mmCIF file of C-alpha atoms and ligand atoms in Angstrom:
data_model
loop_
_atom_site.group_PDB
_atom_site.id
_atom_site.type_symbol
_atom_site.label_atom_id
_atom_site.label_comp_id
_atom_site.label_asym_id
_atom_site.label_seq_id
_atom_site.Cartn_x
_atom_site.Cartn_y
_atom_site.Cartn_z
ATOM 1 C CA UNK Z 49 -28.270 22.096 13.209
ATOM 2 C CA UNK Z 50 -29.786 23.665 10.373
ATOM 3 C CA UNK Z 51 -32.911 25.135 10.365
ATOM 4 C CA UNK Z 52 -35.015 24.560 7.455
ATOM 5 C CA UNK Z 53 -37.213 27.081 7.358
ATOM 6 C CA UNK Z 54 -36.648 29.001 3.950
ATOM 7 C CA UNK Z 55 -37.192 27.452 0.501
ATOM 8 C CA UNK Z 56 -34.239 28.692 -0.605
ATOM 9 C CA UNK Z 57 -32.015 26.633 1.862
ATOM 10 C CA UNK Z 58 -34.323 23.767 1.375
ATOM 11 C CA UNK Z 59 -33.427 23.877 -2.598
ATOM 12 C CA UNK Z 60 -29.837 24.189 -1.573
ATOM 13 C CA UNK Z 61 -29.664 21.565 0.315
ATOM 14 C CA UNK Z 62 -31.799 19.343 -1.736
ATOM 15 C CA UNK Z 63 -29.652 19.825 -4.803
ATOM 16 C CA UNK Z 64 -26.303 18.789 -3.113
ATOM 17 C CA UNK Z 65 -27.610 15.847 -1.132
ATOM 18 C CA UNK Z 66 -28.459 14.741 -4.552
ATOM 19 C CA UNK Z 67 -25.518 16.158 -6.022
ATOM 20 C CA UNK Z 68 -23.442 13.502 -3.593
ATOM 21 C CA UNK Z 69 -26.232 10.887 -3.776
ATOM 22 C CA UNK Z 70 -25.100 11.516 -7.795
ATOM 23 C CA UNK Z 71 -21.024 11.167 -7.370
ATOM 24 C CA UNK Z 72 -21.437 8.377 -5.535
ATOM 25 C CA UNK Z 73 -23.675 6.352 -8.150
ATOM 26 C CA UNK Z 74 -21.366 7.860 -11.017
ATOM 27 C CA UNK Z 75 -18.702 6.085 -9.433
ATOM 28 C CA UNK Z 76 -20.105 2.921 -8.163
ATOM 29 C CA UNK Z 77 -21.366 2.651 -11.833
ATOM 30 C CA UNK Z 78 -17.714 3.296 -12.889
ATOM 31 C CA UNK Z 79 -16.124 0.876 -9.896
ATOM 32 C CA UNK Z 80 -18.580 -2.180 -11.712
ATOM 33 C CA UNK Z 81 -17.481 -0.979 -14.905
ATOM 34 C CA UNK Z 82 -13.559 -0.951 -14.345
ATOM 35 C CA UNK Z 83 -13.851 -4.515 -12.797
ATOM 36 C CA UNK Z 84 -15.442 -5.904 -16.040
ATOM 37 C CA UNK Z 85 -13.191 -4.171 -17.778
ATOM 38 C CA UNK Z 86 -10.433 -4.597 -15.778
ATOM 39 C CA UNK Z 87 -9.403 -0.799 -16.197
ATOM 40 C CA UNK Z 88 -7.397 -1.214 -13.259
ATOM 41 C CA UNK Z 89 -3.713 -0.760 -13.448
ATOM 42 C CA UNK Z 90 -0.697 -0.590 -10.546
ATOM 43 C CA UNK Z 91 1.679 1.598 -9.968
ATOM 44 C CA UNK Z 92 5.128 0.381 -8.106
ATOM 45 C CA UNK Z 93 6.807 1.989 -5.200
ATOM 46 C CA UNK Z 94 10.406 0.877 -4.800
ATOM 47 C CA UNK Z 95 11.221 -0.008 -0.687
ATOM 48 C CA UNK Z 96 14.908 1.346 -0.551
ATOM 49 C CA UNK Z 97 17.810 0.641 1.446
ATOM 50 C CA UNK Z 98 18.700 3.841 2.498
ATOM 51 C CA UNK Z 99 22.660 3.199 2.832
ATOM 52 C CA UNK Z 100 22.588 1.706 -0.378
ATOM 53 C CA UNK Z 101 19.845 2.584 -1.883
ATOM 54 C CA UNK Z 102 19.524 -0.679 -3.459
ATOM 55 C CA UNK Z 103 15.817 -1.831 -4.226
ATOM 56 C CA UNK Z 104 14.629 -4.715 -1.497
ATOM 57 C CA UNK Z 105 11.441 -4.825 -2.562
ATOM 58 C CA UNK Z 106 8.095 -2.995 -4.936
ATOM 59 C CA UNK Z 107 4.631 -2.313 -3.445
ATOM 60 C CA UNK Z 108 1.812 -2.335 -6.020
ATOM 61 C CA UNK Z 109 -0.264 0.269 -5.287
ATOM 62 C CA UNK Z 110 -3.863 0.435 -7.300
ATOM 63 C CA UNK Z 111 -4.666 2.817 -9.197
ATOM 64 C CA UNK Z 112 -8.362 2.993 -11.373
ATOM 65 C CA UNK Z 113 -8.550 4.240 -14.593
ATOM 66 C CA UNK Z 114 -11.861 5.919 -14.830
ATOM 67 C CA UNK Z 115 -14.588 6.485 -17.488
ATOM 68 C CA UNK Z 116 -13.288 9.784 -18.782
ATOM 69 C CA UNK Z 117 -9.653 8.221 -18.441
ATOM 70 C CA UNK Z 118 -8.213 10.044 -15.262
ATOM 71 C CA UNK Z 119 -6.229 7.723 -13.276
ATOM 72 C CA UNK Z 120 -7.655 7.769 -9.773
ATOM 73 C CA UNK Z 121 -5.908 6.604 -5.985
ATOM 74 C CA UNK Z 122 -7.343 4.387 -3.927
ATOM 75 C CA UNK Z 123 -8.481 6.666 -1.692
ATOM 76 C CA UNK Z 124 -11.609 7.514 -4.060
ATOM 77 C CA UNK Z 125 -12.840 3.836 -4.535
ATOM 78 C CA UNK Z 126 -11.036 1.058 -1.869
ATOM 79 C CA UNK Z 127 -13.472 1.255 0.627
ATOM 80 C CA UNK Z 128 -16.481 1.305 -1.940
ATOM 81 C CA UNK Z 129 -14.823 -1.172 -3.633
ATOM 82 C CA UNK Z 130 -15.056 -3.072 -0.311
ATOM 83 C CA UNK Z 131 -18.783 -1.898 0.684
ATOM 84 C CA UNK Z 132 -19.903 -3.415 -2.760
ATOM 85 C CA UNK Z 133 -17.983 -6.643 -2.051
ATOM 86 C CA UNK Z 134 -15.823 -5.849 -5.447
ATOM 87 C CA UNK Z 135 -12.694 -5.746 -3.133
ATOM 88 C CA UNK Z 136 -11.699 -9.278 -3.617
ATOM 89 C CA UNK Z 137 -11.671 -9.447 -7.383
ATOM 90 C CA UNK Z 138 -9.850 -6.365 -6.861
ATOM 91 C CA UNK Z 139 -7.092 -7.587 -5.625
ATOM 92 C CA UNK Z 140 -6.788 -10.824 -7.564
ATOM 93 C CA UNK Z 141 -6.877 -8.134 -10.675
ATOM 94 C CA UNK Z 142 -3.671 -6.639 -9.267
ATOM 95 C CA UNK Z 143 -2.126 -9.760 -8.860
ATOM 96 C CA UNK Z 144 -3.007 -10.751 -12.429
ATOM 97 C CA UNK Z 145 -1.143 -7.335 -14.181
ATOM 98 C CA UNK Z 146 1.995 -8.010 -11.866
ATOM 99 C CA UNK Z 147 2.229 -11.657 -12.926
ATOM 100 C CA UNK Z 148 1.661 -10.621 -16.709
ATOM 101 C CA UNK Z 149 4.506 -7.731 -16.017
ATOM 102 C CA UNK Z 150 6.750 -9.554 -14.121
ATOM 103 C CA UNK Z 151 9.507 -9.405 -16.518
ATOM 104 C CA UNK Z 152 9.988 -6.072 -17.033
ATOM 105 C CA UNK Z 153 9.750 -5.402 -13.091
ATOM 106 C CA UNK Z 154 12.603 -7.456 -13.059
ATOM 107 C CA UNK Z 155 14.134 -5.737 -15.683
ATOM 108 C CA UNK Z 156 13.366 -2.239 -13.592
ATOM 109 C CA UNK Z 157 13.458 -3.387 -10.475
ATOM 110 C CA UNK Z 158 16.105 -6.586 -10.059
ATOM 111 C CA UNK Z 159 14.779 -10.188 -10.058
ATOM 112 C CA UNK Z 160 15.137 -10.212 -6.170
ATOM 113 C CA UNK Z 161 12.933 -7.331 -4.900
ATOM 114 C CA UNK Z 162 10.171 -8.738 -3.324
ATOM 115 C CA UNK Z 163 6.766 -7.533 -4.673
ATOM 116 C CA UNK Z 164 3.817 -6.581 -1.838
ATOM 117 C CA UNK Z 165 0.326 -6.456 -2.792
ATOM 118 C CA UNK Z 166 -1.780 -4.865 -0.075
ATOM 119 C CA UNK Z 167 -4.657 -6.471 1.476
ATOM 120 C CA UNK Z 168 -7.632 -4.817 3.303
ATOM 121 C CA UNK Z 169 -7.925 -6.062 7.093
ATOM 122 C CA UNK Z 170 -11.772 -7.237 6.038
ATOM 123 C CA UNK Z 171 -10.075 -9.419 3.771
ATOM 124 C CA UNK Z 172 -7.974 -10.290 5.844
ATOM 125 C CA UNK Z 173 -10.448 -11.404 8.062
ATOM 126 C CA UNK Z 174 -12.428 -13.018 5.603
ATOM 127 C CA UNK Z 175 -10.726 -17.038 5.267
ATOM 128 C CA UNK Z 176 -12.196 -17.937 1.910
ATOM 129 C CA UNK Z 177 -10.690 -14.994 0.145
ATOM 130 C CA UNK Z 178 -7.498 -15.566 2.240
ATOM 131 C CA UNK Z 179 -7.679 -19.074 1.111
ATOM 132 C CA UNK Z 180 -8.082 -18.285 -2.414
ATOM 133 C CA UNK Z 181 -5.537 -15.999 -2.694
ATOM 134 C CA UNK Z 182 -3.081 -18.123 -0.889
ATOM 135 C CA UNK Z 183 -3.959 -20.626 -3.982
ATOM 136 C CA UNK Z 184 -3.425 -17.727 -6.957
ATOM 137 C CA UNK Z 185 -0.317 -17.016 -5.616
ATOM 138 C CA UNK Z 186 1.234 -20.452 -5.598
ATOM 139 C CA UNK Z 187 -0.289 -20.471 -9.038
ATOM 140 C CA UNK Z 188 2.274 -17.594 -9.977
ATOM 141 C CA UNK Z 189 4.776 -20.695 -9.186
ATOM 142 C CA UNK Z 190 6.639 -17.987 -7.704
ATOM 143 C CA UNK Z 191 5.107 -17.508 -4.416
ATOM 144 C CA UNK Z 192 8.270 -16.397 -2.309
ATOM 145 C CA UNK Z 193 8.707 -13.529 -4.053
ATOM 146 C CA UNK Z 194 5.760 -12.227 -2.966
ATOM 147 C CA UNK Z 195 4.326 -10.366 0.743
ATOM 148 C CA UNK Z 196 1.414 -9.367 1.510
ATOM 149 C CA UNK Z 197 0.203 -5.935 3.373
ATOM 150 C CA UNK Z 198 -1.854 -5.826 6.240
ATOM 151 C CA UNK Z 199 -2.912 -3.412 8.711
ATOM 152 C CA UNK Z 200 -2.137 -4.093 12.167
ATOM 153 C CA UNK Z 201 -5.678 -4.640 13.003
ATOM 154 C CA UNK Z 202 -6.110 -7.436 11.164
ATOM 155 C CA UNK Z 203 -3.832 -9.311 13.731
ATOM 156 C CA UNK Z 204 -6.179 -8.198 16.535
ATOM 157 C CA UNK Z 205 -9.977 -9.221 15.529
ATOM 158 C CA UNK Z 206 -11.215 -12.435 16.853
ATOM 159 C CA UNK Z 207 -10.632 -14.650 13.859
ATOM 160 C CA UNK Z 208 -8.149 -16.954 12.877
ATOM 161 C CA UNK Z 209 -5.731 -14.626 10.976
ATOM 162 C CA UNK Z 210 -2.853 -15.400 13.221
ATOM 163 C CA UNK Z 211 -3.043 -19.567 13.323
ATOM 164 C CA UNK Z 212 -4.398 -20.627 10.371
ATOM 165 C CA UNK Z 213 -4.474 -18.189 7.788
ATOM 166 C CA UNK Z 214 -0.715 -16.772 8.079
ATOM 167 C CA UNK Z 215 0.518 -20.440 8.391
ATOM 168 C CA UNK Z 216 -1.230 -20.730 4.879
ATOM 169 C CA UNK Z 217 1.424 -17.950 3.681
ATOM 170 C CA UNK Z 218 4.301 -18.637 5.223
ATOM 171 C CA UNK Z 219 4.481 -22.188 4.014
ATOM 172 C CA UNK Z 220 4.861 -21.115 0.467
ATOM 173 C CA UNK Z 221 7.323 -18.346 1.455
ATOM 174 C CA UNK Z 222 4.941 -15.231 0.989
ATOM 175 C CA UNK Z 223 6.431 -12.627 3.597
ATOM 176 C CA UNK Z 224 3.783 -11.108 5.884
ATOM 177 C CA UNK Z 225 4.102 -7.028 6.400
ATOM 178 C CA UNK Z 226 2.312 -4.576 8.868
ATOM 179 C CA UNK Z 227 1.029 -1.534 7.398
ATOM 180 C CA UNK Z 228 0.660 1.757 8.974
ATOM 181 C CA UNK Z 229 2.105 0.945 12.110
ATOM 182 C CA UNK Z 230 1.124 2.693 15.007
ATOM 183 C CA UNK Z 231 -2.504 3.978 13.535
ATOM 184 C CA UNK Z 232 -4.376 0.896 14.467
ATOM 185 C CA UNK Z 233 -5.996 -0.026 17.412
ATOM 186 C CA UNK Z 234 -3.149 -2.832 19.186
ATOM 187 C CA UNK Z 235 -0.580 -1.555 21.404
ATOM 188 C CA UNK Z 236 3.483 -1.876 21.370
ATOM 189 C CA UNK Z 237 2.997 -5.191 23.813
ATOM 190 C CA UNK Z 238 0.093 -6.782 21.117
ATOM 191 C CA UNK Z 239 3.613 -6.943 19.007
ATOM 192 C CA UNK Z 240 4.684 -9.665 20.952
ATOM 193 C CA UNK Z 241 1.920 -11.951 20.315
ATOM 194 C CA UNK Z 242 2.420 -10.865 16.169
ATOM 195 C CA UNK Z 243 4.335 -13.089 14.050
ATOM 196 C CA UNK Z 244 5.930 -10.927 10.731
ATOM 197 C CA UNK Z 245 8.752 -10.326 8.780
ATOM 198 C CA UNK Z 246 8.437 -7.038 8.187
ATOM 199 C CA UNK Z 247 6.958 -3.650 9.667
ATOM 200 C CA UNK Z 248 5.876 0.105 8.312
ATOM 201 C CA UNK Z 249 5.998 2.935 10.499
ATOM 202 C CA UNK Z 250 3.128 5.113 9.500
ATOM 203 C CA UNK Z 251 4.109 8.373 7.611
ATOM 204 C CA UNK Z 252 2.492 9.998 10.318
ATOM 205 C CA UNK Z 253 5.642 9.283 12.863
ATOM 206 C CA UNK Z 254 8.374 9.889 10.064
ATOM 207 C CA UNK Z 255 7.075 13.315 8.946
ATOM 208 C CA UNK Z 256 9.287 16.228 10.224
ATOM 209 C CA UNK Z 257 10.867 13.227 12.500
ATOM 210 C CA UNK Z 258 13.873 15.201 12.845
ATOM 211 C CA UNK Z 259 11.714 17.956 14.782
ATOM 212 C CA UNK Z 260 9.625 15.812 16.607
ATOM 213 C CA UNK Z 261 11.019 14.137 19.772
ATOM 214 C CA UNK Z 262 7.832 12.288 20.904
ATOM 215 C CA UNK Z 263 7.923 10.532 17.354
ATOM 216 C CA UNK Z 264 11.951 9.771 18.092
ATOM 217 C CA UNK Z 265 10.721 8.546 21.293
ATOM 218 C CA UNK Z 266 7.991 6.351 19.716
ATOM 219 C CA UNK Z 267 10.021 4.818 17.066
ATOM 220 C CA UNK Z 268 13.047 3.661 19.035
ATOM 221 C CA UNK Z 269 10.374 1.959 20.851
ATOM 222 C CA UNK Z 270 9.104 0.490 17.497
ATOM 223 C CA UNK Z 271 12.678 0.103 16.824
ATOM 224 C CA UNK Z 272 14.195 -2.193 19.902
ATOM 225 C CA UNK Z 273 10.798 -4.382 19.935
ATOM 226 C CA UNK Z 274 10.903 -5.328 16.240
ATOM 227 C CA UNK Z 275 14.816 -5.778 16.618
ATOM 228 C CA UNK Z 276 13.844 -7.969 20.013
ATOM 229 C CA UNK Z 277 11.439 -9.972 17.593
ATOM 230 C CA UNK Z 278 13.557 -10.303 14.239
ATOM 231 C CA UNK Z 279 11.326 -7.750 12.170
ATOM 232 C CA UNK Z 280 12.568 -5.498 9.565
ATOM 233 C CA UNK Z 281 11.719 -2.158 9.813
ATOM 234 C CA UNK Z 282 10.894 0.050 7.181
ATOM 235 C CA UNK Z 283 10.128 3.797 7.419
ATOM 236 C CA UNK Z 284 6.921 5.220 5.582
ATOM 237 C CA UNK Z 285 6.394 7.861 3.347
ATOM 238 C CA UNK Z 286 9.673 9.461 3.736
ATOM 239 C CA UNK Z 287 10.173 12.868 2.107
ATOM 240 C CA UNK Z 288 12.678 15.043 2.663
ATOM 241 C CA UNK Z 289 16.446 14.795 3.130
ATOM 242 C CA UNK Z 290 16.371 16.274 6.762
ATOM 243 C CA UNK Z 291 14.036 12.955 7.739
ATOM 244 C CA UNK Z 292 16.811 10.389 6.326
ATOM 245 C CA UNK Z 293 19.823 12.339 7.701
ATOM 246 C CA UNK Z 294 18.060 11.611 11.215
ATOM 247 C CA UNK Z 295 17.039 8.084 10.384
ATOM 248 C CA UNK Z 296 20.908 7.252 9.227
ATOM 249 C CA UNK Z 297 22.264 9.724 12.421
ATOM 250 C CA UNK Z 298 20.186 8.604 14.728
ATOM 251 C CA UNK Z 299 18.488 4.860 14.398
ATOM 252 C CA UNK Z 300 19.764 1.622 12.945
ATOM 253 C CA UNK Z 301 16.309 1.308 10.532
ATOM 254 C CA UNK Z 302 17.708 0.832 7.490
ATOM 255 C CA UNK Z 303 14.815 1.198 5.063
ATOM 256 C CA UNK Z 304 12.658 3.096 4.053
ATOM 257 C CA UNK Z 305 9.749 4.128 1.323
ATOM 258 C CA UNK Z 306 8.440 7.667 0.345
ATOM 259 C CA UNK Z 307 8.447 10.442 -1.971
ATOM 260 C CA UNK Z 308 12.260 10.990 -1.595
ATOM 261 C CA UNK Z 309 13.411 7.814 -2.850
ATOM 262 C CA UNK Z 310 10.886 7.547 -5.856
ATOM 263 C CA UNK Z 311 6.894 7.816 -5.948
ATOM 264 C CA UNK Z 312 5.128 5.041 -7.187
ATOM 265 C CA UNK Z 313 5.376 5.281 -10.569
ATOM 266 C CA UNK Z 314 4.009 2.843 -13.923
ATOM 267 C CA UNK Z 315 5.862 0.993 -15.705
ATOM 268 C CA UNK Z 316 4.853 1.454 -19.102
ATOM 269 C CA UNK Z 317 6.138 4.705 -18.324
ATOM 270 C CA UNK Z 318 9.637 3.154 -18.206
ATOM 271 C CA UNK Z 319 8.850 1.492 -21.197
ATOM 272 C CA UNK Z 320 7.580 4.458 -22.641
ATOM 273 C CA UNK Z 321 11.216 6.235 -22.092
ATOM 274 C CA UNK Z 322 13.480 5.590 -24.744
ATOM 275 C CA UNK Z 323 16.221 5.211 -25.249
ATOM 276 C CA UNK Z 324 16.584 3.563 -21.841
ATOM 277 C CA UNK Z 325 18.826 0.642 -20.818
ATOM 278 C CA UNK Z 326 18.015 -1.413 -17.840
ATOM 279 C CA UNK Z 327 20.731 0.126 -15.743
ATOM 280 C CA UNK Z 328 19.229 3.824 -16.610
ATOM 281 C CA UNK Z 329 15.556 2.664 -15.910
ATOM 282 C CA UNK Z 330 16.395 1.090 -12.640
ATOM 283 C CA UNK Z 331 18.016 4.719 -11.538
ATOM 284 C CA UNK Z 332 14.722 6.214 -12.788
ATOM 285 C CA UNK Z 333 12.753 4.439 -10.753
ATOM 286 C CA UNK Z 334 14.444 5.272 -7.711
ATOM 287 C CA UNK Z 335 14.883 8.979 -8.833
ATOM 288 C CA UNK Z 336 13.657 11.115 -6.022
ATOM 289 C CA UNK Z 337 10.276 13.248 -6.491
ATOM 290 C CA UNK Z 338 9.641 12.265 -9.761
ATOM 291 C CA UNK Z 339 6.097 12.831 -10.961
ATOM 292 C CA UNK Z 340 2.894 10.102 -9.787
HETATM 293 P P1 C2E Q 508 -0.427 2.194 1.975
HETATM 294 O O1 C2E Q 508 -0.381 0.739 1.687
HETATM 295 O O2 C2E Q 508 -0.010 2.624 3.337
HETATM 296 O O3 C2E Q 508 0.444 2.869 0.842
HETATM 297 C C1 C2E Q 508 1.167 4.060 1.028
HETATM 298 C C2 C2E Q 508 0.455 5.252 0.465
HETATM 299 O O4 C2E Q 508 1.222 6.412 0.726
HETATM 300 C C3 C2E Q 508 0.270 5.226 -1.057
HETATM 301 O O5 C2E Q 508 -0.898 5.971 -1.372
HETATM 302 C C4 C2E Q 508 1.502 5.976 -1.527
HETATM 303 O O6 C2E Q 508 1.347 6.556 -2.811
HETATM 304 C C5 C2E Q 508 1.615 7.049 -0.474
HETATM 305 N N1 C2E Q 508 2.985 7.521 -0.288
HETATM 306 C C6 C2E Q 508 4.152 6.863 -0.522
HETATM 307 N N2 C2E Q 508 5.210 7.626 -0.209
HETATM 308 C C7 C2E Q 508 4.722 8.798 0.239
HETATM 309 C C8 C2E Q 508 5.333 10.015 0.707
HETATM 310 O O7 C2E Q 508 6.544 10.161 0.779
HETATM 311 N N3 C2E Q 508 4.480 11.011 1.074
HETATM 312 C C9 C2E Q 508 3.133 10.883 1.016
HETATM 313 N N4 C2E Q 508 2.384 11.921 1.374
HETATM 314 N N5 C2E Q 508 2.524 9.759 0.579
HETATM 315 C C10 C2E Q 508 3.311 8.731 0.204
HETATM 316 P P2 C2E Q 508 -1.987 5.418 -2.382
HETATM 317 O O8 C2E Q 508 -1.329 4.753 -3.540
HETATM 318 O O9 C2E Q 508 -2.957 6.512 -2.631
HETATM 319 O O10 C2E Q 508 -2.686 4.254 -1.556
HETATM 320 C C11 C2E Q 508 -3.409 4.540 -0.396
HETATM 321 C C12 C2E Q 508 -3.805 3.269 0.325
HETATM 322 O O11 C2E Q 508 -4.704 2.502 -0.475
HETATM 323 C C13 C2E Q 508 -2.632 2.333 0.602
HETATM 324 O O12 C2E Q 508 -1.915 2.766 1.731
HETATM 325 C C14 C2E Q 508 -3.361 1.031 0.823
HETATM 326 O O13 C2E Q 508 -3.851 0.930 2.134
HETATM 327 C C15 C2E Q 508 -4.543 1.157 -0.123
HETATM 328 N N6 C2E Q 508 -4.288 0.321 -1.325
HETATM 329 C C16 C2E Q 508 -3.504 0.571 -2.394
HETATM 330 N N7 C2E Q 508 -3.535 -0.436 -3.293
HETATM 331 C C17 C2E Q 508 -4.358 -1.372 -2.751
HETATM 332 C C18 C2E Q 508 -4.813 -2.672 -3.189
HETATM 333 O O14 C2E Q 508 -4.430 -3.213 -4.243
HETATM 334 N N8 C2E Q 508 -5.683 -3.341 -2.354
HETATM 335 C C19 C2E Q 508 -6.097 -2.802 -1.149
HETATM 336 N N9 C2E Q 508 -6.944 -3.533 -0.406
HETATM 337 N N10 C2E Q 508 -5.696 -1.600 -0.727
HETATM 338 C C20 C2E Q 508 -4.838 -0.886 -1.505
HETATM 339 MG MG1 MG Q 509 0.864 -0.764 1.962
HETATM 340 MG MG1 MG Q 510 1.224 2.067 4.632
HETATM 341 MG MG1 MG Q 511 0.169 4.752 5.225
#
């Protein structure tokens, strides 16, 4: 506790309550702004197949371009974004830029890579937005190529995620993914009662996995239940060479997405990089640790 009892400390404190009081209205004034603007942009993470490294499939990952032009993460501005109910239009925004760059993320990225868009477990949750995004997404007239991101707790709150709204996907061929496994709140037996295609280890298990032996413990547990259940597994946020040489040595997951492989990175970049043919771009967008 803090004792307020000189004016000095008073003044202190004072000026950087309102100094975060001030951030915080600078950038839910610039959050409104973007979204009218649509200054909102994606970058694209390539999942990789880590014997072949072929490309299965992109995530679009947000990114904001703010007032002064610095491109920020999500981390700054999702979950305002979702306090201020601007979450929603949000996401229909990302889907809008990859349906207006789908041809040259088939030109980087092959014609069959899926394409996730992630999608916030309050969203989730929420059936009218679920609902209308289900429809913008059969509007693409390319529905199957596309899966959708959610965190495992979206499977577990008391709504009707798991028998009507994922039976809404999965009848036009949108593949269902769990992110951040093993950070949420269900346990490895609440798997059996989830129906997906596809599911992401948290980073948090896959860093250093080749030193850890609870985390080896922990995902061959992942490992034999999603095999046991017919979901693919992919590894998150996979850095280093030590962590693959383990994954290939040691487990049968056979992708995985992270640093190593390629970070997300724009595509007008690409573009940007002449003189580039489409077999040179595709191998720079799988180049490992290249900058964003
Ligand atoms: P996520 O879906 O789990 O995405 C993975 C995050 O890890 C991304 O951060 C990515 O840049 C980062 N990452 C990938 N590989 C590595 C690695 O090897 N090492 C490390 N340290 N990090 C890695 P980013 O882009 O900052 O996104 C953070 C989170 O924001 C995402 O986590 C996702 O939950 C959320 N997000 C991103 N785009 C959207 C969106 O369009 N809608 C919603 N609702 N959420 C989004
Ligand atoms: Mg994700
Ligand atoms: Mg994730
Ligand atoms: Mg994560």
């Amino acid at each position: 506790r803090i004792k307020n009892d000189g004016k000095g400390l008073a003044a202190f404190f004072d000026s950087s309550m309102e100094r975060e009081a001030l951030a915080r209205m600078k950038i839910e004034q610039s959050l409104r702004l973007a979204i009218l603007e649509k200054r909102f942009c994606c970058a694209f993470q390539s999942k990789v197949d880590i014997r072949t490294q072929a490309v299965k499939g992109i995530e679009a990952l947000v990114r904001l371009r703010d007032d002064e032009g610095v491109i920020q993460a999500p981390g700054s501005f999702i979950n305002l974004a979702s306090e201020l109910g601007l979450i929603d239009e949000l996401t229909h925004l990302v889907l809008a830029e990859i349906v207006k760059s789908i041809d040259l993320i088939n030109e980087t990225f092959g014609a069959e890579a899926t394409i996730s868009i992630n999608v916030a477990a309050k969203q989730a949750g929420n059936p009218e937005f679920m609902r209308s995004f289900a429809r913008a997404l059969d509007d693409t007239g390319f529905p199957q190529r596309f899966m959708i991101e959610v965190t495992e707790d979206a499977f577990v709150a008391k709504n009707h995620f798991q028998d009507e709204i994922l039976p809404m996907f999965r009848k036009l061929g949108v593949g269902i993914s769990i992110d951040d496994f093993g950070t949420g709140y269900s346990s490895l037996s609440a798997l059996a009662d989830i129906t997906a295609d596809e599911i992401k280890i948290d980073r948090s298990f896959i860093t250093d996995i080749h030193k850890r032996p609870r985390s080896q413990g922990i995902l061959r547990a992942i490992e034999s239940l999603s095999e046991a259940l017919g979901m693919t597994v992919i590894a998150e946020g996979l850095e280093s060479y030590e962590e693959l040489a383990y994954l290939q040595a040691a487990t049968k997951i056979r992708y995985a997405q992270g640093y190593y492989f390629s970070r997300p990175i724009f595509l007008e970049e690409l573009k940007l990089a002449t003189p580039v043919s489409s077999e040179s771009r595709a191998s720079v967008a799988n180049r490992p640790h290249q900058q964003n």
